[in-house]
CSV table of C-alpha atoms and ligand atoms in Angstrom, one decimal:
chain,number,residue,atom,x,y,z
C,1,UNK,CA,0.0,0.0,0.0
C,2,UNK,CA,1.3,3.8,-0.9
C,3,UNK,CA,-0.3,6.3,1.0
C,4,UNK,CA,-2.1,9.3,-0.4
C,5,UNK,CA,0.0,12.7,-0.3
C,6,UNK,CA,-1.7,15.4,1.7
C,7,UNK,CA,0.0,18.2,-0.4
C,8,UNK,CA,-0.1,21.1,2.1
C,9,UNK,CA,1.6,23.0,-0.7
C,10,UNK,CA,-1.6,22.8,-3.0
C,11,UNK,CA,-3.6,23.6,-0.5
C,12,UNK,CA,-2.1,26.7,0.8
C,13,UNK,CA,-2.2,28.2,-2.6
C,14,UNK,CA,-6.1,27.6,-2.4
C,15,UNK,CA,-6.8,29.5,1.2
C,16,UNK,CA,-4.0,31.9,-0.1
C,17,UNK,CA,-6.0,32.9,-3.1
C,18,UNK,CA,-9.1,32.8,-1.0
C,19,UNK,CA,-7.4,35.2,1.9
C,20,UNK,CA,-6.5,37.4,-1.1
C,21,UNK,CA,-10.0,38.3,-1.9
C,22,UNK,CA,-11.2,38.8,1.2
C,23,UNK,CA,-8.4,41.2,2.0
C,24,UNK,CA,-9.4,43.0,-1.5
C,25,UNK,CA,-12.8,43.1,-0.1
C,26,UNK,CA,-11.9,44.5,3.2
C,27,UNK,CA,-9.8,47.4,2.2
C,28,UNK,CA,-12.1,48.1,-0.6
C,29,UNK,CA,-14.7,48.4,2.1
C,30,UNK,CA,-13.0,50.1,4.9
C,31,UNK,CA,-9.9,51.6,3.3
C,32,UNK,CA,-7.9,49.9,5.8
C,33,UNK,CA,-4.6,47.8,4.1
C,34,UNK,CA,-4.2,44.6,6.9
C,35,UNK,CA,-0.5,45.1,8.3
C,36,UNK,CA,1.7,42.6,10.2
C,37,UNK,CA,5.0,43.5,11.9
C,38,UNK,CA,7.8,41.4,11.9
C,39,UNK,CA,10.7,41.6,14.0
C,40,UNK,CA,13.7,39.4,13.5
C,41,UNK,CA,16.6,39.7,15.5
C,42,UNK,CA,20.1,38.5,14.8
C,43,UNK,CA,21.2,36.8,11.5
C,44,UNK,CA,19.7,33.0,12.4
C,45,UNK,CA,19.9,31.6,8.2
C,46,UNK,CA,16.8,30.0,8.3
C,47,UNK,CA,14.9,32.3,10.8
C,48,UNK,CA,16.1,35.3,7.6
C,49,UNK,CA,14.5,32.7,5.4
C,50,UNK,CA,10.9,32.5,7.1
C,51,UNK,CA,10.8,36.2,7.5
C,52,UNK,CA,11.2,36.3,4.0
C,53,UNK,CA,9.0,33.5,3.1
C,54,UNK,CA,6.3,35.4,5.3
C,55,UNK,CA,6.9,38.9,3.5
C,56,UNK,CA,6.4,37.5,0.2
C,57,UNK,CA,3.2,35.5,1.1
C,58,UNK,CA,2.2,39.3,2.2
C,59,UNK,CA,3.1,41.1,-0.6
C,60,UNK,CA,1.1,38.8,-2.7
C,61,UNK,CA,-2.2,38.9,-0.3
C,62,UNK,CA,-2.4,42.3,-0.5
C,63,UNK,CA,-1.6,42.4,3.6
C,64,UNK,CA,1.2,45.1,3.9
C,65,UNK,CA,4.3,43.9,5.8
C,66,UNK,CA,6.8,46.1,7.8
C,67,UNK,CA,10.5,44.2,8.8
C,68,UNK,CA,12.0,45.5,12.0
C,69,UNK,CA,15.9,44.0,11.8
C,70,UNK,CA,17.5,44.2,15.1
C,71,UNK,CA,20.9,43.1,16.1
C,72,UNK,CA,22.1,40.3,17.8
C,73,UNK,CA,23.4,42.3,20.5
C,74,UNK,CA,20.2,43.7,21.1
C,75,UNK,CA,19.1,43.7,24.8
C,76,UNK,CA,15.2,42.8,26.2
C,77,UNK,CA,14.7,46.7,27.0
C,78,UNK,CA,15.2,47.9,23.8
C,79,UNK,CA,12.9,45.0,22.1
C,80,UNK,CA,10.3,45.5,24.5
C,81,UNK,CA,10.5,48.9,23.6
C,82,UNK,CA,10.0,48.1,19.6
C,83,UNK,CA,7.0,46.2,21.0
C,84,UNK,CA,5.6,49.0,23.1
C,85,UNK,CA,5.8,50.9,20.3
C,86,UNK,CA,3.6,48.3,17.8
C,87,UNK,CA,1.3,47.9,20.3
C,88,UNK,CA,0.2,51.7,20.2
C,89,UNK,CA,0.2,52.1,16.3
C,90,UNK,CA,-2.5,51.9,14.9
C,91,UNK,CA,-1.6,50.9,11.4
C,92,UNK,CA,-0.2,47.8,13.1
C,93,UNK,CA,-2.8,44.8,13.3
C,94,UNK,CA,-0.6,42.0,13.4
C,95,UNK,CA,3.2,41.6,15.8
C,96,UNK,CA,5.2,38.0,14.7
C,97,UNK,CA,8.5,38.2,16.4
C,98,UNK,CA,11.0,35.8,15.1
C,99,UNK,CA,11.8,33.0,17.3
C,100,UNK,CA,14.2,31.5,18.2
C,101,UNK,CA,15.3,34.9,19.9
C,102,UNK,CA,19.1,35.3,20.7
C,103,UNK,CA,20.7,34.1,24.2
C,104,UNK,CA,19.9,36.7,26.5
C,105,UNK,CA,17.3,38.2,25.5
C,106,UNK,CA,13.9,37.3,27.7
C,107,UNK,CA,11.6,35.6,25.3
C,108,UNK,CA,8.6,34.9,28.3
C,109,UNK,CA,8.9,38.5,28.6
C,110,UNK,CA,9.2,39.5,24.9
C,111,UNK,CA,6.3,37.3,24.2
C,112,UNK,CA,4.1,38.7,27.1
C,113,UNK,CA,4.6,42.0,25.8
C,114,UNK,CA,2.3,41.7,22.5
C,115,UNK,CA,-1.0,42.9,22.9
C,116,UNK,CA,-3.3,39.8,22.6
C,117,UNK,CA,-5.2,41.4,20.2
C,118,UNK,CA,-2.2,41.9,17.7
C,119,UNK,CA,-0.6,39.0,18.9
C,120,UNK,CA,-0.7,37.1,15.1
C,121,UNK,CA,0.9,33.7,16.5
C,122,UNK,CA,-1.0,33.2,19.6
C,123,UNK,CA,1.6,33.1,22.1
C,124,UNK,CA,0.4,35.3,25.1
C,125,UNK,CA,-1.4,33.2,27.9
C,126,UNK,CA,-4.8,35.1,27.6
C,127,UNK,CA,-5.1,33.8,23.8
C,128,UNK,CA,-3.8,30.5,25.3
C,129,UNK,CA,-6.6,30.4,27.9
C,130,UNK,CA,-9.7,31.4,25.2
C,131,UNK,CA,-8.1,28.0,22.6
C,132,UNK,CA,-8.2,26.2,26.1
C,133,UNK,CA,-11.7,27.4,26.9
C,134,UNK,CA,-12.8,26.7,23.3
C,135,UNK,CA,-13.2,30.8,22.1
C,136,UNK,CA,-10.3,31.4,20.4
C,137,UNK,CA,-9.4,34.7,19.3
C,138,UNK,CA,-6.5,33.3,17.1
C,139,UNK,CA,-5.8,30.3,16.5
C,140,UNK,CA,-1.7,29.6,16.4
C,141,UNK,CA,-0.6,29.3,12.9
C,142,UNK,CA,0.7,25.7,12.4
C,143,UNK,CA,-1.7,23.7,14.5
C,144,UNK,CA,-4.7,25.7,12.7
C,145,UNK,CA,-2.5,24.7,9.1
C,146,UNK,CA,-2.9,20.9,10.1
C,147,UNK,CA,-6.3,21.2,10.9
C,148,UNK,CA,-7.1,22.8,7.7
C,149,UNK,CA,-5.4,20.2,6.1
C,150,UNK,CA,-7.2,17.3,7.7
C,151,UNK,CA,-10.7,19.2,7.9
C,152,UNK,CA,-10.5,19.8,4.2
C,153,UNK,CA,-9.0,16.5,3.0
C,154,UNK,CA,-11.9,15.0,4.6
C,155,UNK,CA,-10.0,13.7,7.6
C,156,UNK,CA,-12.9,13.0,10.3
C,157,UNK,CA,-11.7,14.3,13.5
C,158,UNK,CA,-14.5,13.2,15.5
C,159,UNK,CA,-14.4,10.4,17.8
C,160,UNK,CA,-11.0,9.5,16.4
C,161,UNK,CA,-7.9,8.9,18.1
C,162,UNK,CA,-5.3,11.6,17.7
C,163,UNK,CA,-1.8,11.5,18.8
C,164,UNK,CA,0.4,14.2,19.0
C,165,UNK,CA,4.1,13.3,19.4
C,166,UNK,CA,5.8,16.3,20.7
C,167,UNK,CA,4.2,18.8,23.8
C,168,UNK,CA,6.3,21.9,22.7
C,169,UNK,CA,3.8,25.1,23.8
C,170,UNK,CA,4.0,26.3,19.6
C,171,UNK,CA,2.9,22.9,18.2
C,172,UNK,CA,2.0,19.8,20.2
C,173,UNK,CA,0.5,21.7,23.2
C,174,UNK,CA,-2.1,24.2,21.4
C,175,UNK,CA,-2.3,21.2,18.8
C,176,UNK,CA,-3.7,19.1,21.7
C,177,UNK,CA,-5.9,21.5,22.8
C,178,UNK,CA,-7.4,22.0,19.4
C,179,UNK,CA,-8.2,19.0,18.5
C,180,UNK,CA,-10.1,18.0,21.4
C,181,UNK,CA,-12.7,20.9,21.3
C,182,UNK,CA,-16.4,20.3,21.6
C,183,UNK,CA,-16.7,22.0,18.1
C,184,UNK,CA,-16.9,20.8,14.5
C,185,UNK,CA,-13.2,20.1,13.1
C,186,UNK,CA,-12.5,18.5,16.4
C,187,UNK,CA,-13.7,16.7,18.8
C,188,UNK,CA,-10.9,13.8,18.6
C,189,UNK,CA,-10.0,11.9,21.4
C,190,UNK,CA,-6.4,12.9,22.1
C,191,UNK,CA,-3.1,11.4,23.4
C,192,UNK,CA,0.0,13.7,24.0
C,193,UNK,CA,3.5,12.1,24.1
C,194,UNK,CA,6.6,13.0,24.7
C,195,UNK,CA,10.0,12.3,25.7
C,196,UNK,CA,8.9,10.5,28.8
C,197,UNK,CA,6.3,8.3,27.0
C,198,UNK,CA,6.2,4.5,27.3
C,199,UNK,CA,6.4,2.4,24.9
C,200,UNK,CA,6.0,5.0,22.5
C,201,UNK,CA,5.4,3.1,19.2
C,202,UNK,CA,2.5,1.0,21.3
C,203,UNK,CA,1.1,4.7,21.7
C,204,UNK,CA,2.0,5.7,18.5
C,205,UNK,CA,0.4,2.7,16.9
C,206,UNK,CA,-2.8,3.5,18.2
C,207,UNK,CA,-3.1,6.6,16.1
C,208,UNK,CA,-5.4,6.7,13.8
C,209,UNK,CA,-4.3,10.3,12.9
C,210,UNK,CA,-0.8,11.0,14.0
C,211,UNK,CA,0.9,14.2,14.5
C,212,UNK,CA,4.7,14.4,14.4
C,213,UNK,CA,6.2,17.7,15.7
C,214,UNK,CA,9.6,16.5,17.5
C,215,UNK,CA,12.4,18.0,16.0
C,216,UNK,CA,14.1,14.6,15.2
C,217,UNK,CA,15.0,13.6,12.0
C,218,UNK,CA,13.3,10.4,10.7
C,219,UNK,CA,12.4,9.5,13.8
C,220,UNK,CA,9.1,7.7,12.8
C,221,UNK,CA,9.5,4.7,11.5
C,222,UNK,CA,7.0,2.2,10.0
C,223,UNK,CA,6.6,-0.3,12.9
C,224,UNK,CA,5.1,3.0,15.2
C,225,UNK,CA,2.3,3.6,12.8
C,226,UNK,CA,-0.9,1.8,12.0
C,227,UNK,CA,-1.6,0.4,8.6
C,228,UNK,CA,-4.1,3.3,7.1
C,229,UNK,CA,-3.6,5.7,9.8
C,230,UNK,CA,-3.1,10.0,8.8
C,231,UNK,CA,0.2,10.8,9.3
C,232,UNK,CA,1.1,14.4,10.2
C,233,UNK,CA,5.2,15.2,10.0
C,234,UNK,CA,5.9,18.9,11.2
C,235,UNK,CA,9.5,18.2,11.6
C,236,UNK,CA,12.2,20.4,9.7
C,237,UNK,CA,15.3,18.7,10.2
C,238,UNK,CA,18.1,20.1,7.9
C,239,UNK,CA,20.8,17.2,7.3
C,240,UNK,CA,23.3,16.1,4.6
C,241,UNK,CA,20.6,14.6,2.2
C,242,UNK,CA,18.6,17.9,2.8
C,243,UNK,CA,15.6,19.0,4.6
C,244,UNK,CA,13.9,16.0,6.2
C,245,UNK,CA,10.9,16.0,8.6
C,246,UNK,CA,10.8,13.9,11.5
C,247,UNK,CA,8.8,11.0,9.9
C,248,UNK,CA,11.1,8.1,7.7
C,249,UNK,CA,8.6,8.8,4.6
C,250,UNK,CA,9.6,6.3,2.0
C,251,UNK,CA,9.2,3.8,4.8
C,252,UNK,CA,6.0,5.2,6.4
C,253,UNK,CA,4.5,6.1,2.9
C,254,UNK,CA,3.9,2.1,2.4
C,255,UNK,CA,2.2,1.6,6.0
C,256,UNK,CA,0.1,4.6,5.7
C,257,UNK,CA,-2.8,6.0,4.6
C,258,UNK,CA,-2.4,9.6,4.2
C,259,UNK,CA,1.0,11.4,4.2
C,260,UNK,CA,2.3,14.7,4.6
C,261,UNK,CA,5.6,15.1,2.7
C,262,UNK,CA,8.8,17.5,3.8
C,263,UNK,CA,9.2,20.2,2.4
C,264,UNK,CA,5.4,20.9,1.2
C,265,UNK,CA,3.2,19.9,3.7
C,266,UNK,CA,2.3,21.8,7.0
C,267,UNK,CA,5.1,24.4,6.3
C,268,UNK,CA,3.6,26.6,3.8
C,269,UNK,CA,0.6,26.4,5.7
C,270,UNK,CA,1.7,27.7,8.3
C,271,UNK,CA,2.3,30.9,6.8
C,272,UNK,CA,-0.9,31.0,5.1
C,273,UNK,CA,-2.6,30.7,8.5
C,274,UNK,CA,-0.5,33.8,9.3
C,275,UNK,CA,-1.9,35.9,6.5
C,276,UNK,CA,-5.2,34.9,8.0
C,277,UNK,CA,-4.9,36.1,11.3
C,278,UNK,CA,-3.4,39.4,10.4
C,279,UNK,CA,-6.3,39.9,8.0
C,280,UNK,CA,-9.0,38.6,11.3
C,281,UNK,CA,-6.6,41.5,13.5
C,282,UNK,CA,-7.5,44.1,10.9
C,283,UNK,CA,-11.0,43.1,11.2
C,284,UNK,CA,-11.0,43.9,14.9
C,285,UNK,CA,-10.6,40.4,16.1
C,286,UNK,CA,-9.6,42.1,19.2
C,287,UNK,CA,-12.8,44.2,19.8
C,288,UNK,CA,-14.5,41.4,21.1
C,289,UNK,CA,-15.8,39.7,17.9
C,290,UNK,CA,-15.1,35.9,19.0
C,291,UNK,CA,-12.7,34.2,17.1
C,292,UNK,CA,-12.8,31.1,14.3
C,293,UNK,CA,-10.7,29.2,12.6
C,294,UNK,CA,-11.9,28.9,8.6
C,295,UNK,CA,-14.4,26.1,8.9
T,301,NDP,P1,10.4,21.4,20.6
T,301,NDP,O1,11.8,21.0,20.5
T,301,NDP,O2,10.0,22.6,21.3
T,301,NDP,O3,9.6,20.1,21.2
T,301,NDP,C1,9.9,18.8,20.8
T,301,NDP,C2,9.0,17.9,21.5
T,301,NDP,O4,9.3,16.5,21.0
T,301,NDP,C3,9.1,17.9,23.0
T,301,NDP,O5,7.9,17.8,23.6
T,301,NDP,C4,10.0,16.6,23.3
T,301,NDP,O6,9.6,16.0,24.5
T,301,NDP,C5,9.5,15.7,22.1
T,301,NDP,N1,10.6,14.8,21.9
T,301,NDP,C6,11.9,15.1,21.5
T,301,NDP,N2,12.6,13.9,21.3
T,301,NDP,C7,11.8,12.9,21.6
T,301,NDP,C8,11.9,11.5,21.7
T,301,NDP,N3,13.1,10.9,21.4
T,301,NDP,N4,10.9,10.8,22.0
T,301,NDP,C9,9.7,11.3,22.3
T,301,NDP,N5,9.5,12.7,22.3
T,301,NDP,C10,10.5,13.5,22.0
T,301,NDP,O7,9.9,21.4,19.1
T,301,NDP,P2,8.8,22.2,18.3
T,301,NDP,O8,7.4,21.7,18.6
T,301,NDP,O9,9.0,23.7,18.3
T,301,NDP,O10,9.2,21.8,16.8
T,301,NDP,C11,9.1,20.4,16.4
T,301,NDP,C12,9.6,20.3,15.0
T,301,NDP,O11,8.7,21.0,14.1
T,301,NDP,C13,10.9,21.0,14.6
T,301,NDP,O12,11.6,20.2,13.7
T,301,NDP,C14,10.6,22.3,14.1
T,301,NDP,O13,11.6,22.8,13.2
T,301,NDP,C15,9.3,22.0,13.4
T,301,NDP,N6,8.4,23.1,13.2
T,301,NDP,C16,7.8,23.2,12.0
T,301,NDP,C17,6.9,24.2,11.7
T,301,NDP,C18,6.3,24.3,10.4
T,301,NDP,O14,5.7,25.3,10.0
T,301,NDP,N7,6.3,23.2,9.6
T,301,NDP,C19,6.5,25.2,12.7
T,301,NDP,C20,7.1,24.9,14.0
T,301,NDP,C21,8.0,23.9,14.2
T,301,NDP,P3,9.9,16.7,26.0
T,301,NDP,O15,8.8,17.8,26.1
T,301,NDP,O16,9.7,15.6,26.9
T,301,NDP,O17,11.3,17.3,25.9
């Protein structure tokens, strides 16, 4: 058996095009041009090459994008000024700052510091808590990605058993918490592991959908997934034969059902979501009008 490709890449050029027109709707409207600030900090290669990736995928929405390039040596007071300062403007409906920040600087801090609602990658605890509580007012970018891809591949969610390898608070964590939502799209029943897991690939086996977002190259292999299952691979692991996720694909490929590949699966999704929410903070996300994700 080969498994079907969930081509993430596809996809995202779909909800792309789709984002496009409503943002051409929007400022036709209201006159308002949706704007996300990005600030990237030091010279991290492929940290330059998302903030790239994420400018372009502006440009081409029709979403205005403004780059605030610090240096490495800069300190927490001077980025938490830089946030102050995109907090109060106006023009500004959406902050992304770049992680991984530099050593030294106070990410928690950093982090707390966006105003919830311009806070684009839904990092702060209060947009933490409404995803817990099930009334999101953004939905973090590559969790929401996956879901799109599932939802609208015809993936059902509910009643079916979802693991998430990985409990990281960008991925596995609000991934979790997603996915087992009273709501349409969800209501999965759902199994975290992690590095402390038992007899992982018995917990991994019983996936019918599962969701790979470790950080270790091809660490998935065939005998820790069920025959037909979803599989999920977030992992981007640069190594000597290029970028690999954190699923062994041409083995996994034959065991599963449905496969996301590396490069061109949840990562260009991920930026799409992006787009989204800074077009959802132009609309006033924040004023109260209760989040959703694109059902
Ligand atoms: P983190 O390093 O923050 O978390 C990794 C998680 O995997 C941890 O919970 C860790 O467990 C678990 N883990 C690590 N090794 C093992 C192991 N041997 N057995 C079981 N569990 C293990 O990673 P992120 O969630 O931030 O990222 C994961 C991957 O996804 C990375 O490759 C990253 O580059 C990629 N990524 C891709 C994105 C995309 O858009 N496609 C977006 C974000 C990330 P423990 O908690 O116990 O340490």
């Amino acid at each position: 058996m080969t498994a079907t490709i969930l081509d993430g890449k596809a996809l995202s050029k779909t909800i792309r095009a789709e984002i496009a027109e409503d943002v051409a709707k929007f400022t036709k409207q209201t006159g308002i041009t949706p704007c996300l600030a990005a600030v990237l900090i030091g010279e991290d290669p492929a940290s330059q090459i998302y903030v790239r990736n994420k400018e372009r995928a502006c440009k081409k929405a029709g979403i205005e994008s403004r780059m605030h390039r610090l240096p490495v040596e800069t300190t927490t007071e001077e980025l938490l000024n830089l946030i102050g300062r995109l907090n109060n403007d106006q023009a500004v409906h959406g902050i992304l700052v770049q992680l991984p920040l530099p050593a030294g600087i106070d990410e928690q801090r950093v982090l707390d510091a966006v105003r919830p609602t311009k806070d684009v990658d839904a990092f702060h605890p209060e947009n933490v808590g409404l995803i817990s509580q099930g009334r999101p007012r953004f939905l973090p970018c590559t969790p929401h990605g996956i879901q799109q891809l599932l939802i609208r591949n015809g993936v059902e969610l509910s009643g079916a058993n979802v693991v998430v390898l990985g409990r990281s608070d960008i991925v596995g964590k609000p991934m979790a918490l997603m996915l087992m939502q009273k709501a349409d799209g969800a209501n999965a029943t759902v199994t975290v592991a992690h590095s402390r897991t038992k007899n992982l690939a018995d917990v991994t086996r019983s996936a019918d959908i599962l969701i790979v977002a470790m950080g270790v190259a091809k660490f998935v292999t065939a005998d820790m997934v069920k025959p037909g299952a979803v599989v999920v691979d977030v992992g981007i692991n640069r190594t000597d034969d290029g970028l690999v996720g954190d699923v062994d694909f041409d083995a996994v490929k034959e065991v599963a059902g449905r496969i996301t590949p590396v490069p061109g699966g949840v990562g260009p999704l991920t930026v799409t979501m992006l787009l989204h929410n800074t077009l959802a903070g132009a609309r006033g996300r924040g004023k109260g009008e209760r989040g959703r994700g694109m059902l």
